[in-house]
Amino acid sequence: PKFFYPIDVRYGDIDAQGHVNNAKFLTYFEHGRTHYMRHLGLYPEGLTFMEIGVILADVQITFLKPVHWEDRVQVGVKTTRLGNKSMTVLQTIEDRESGEEFARGKVVMVAYDYHQKKTVPIPEAWRGIISAYEGD
């Protein structure tokens, strides 16, 4: 990915085994995706996630090594596929300095209108922005 967002590992993220609980990886992924979408300008000032949102439809994570409390990590985000209503996003959690991966995963997001409570096509403006950024 070319987009990375730093994550501060909080003491409360640590489980009894002394490493970041696996459920927190989903939160880290979500945090990275949210900042990716804001970075791309998909949610300009005044537009909220309730106007045109995305919902998580599928997630797969491969855990490669544990993250500990003082590890300096970042989340990488890259959109690899734009369908009609869904998009596939590859994500990594890695060391900020070395790039060594702690985890990698793939999520499928679906464009969703929260007011009408139904899926919608991915906006054309989003397609152009994402494709230009990712080089597709």
Tab-separated table of C-alpha atoms in Angstrom:
chain	number	residue	atom	x	y	z
A	1	PRO	CA	0.000	0.000	0.000
A	2	LYS	CA	0.983	3.620	-0.395
A	3	PHE	CA	-1.322	4.843	2.397
A	4	PHE	CA	-0.264	4.195	5.989
A	5	TYR	CA	-1.744	5.469	9.227
A	6	PRO	CA	0.118	5.243	12.562
A	7	ILE	CA	-1.581	3.426	15.432
A	8	ASP	CA	-0.763	3.969	19.092
A	9	VAL	CA	-0.968	0.638	20.883
A	10	ARG	CA	-2.840	1.390	24.105
A	11	TYR	CA	-2.320	-0.463	27.356
A	12	GLY	CA	-6.011	-1.459	27.218
A	13	ASP	CA	-5.413	-3.234	23.878
A	14	ILE	CA	-3.235	-5.827	25.632
A	15	ASP	CA	-4.711	-9.137	26.761
A	16	ALA	CA	-3.679	-11.522	29.524
A	17	GLN	CA	-1.046	-13.106	27.256
A	18	GLY	CA	0.792	-9.756	27.030
A	19	HIS	CA	0.069	-8.895	23.414
A	20	VAL	CA	-2.604	-7.024	21.480
A	21	ASN	CA	-5.858	-8.986	21.559
A	22	ASN	CA	-6.797	-10.329	18.139
A	23	ALA	CA	-10.149	-8.473	18.192
A	24	LYS	CA	-8.240	-5.166	18.300
A	25	PHE	CA	-6.765	-5.889	14.868
A	26	LEU	CA	-10.237	-5.292	13.391
A	27	THR	CA	-10.367	-1.932	15.164
A	28	TYR	CA	-6.908	-1.037	13.862
A	29	PHE	CA	-8.000	-1.982	10.321
A	30	GLU	CA	-11.157	0.120	10.674
A	31	HIS	CA	-9.178	3.091	11.978
A	32	GLY	CA	-6.817	2.849	9.008
A	33	ARG	CA	-9.668	2.585	6.474
A	34	THR	CA	-11.455	5.593	7.953
A	35	HIS	CA	-8.348	7.740	7.675
A	36	TYR	CA	-7.687	6.420	4.148
A	37	MET	CA	-11.160	7.515	3.044
A	38	ARG	CA	-10.717	10.943	4.650
A	39	HIS	CA	-7.244	11.268	3.096
A	40	LEU	CA	-8.763	10.624	-0.337
A	41	GLY	CA	-11.436	13.258	0.302
A	42	LEU	CA	-14.335	10.814	0.060
A	43	TYR	CA	-15.870	12.490	3.109
A	44	PRO	CA	-15.353	16.235	2.569
A	45	GLU	CA	-16.252	18.802	5.221
A	46	GLY	CA	-19.949	18.557	6.099
A	47	LEU	CA	-20.483	15.067	4.620
A	48	THR	CA	-20.785	12.270	7.150
A	49	PHE	CA	-20.648	8.507	6.986
A	50	MET	CA	-24.459	8.586	7.314
A	51	GLU	CA	-24.863	10.245	3.902
A	52	ILE	CA	-23.000	7.668	1.869
A	53	GLY	CA	-21.516	5.007	4.026
A	54	VAL	CA	-19.830	1.699	3.708
A	55	ILE	CA	-20.478	-1.391	5.734
A	56	LEU	CA	-18.193	-4.311	6.370
A	57	ALA	CA	-19.394	-7.365	4.466
A	58	ASP	CA	-16.455	-9.734	4.816
A	59	VAL	CA	-13.114	-9.810	6.595
A	60	GLN	CA	-10.133	-12.154	6.573
A	61	ILE	CA	-7.034	-11.659	8.726
A	62	THR	CA	-3.801	-13.623	8.792
A	63	PHE	CA	-1.909	-13.125	12.055
A	64	LEU	CA	1.839	-13.325	11.483
A	65	LYS	CA	3.323	-12.275	14.826
A	66	PRO	CA	2.064	-10.686	18.046
A	67	VAL	CA	1.953	-6.937	18.605
A	68	HIS	CA	3.151	-5.830	22.031
A	69	TRP	CA	2.377	-2.710	24.033
A	70	GLU	CA	5.330	-0.578	22.973
A	71	ASP	CA	5.510	-1.711	19.339
A	72	ARG	CA	5.275	1.199	16.911
A	73	VAL	CA	2.784	0.069	14.285
A	74	GLN	CA	0.982	1.459	11.275
A	75	VAL	CA	-1.937	0.273	9.188
A	76	GLY	CA	-1.535	0.054	5.426
A	77	VAL	CA	-4.608	0.381	3.207
A	78	LYS	CA	-5.028	-0.296	-0.529
A	79	THR	CA	-8.221	-0.684	-2.542
A	80	THR	CA	-7.662	-3.479	-5.043
A	81	ARG	CA	-11.111	-3.962	-6.578
A	82	LEU	CA	-14.110	-1.767	-7.245
A	83	GLY	CA	-17.274	-3.693	-8.023
A	84	ASN	CA	-20.748	-2.264	-8.610
A	85	LYS	CA	-21.657	-1.925	-4.923
A	86	SER	CA	-18.618	-3.382	-3.178
A	87	MET	CA	-14.899	-2.823	-2.960
A	88	THR	CA	-12.061	-5.022	-1.786
A	89	VAL	CA	-9.445	-3.453	0.475
A	90	LEU	CA	-6.135	-5.061	1.392
A	91	GLN	CA	-4.707	-4.054	4.763
A	92	THR	CA	-1.554	-4.639	6.753
A	93	ILE	CA	-0.445	-3.975	10.285
A	94	GLU	CA	3.287	-3.470	10.282
A	95	ASP	CA	6.234	-2.006	12.136
A	96	ARG	CA	6.573	1.725	11.355
A	97	GLU	CA	10.344	1.596	10.899
A	98	SER	CA	11.137	-1.810	9.416
A	99	GLY	CA	7.887	-2.547	7.577
A	100	GLU	CA	7.828	-6.047	9.093
A	101	GLU	CA	4.266	-7.344	9.014
A	102	PHE	CA	2.361	-8.340	12.137
A	103	ALA	CA	-0.830	-9.134	10.213
A	104	ARG	CA	-2.372	-8.802	6.782
A	105	GLY	CA	-5.943	-9.017	5.704
A	106	LYS	CA	-8.629	-8.361	3.174
A	107	VAL	CA	-11.977	-6.706	3.746
A	108	VAL	CA	-14.970	-6.278	1.479
A	109	MET	CA	-16.887	-3.050	1.987
A	110	VAL	CA	-20.346	-2.403	0.560
A	111	ALA	CA	-21.656	1.083	-0.257
A	112	TYR	CA	-24.714	1.672	1.893
A	113	ASP	CA	-27.354	4.365	2.288
A	114	TYR	CA	-28.089	4.481	6.006
A	115	HIS	CA	-31.203	6.647	5.558
A	116	GLN	CA	-32.833	4.256	3.082
A	117	LYS	CA	-31.262	1.218	4.767
A	118	LYS	CA	-30.105	-0.390	1.541
A	119	THR	CA	-26.999	-1.010	-0.520
A	120	VAL	CA	-26.238	1.464	-3.285
A	121	PRO	CA	-23.778	1.630	-6.172
A	122	ILE	CA	-20.346	3.028	-5.339
A	123	PRO	CA	-20.484	6.721	-6.322
A	124	GLU	CA	-18.742	7.498	-9.636
A	125	ALA	CA	-16.758	10.271	-7.933
A	126	TRP	CA	-15.348	7.702	-5.494
A	127	ARG	CA	-14.386	5.420	-8.386
A	128	GLY	CA	-12.408	8.169	-10.044
A	129	ILE	CA	-10.667	9.258	-6.849
A	130	ILE	CA	-9.775	5.738	-5.723
A	131	SER	CA	-8.618	4.640	-9.181
A	132	ALA	CA	-6.469	7.757	-9.625
A	133	TYR	CA	-4.891	7.320	-6.179
A	134	GLU	CA	-4.235	3.594	-6.530
A	135	GLY	CA	-3.017	3.948	-10.111
A	136	ASP	CA	-5.649	1.730	-11.714
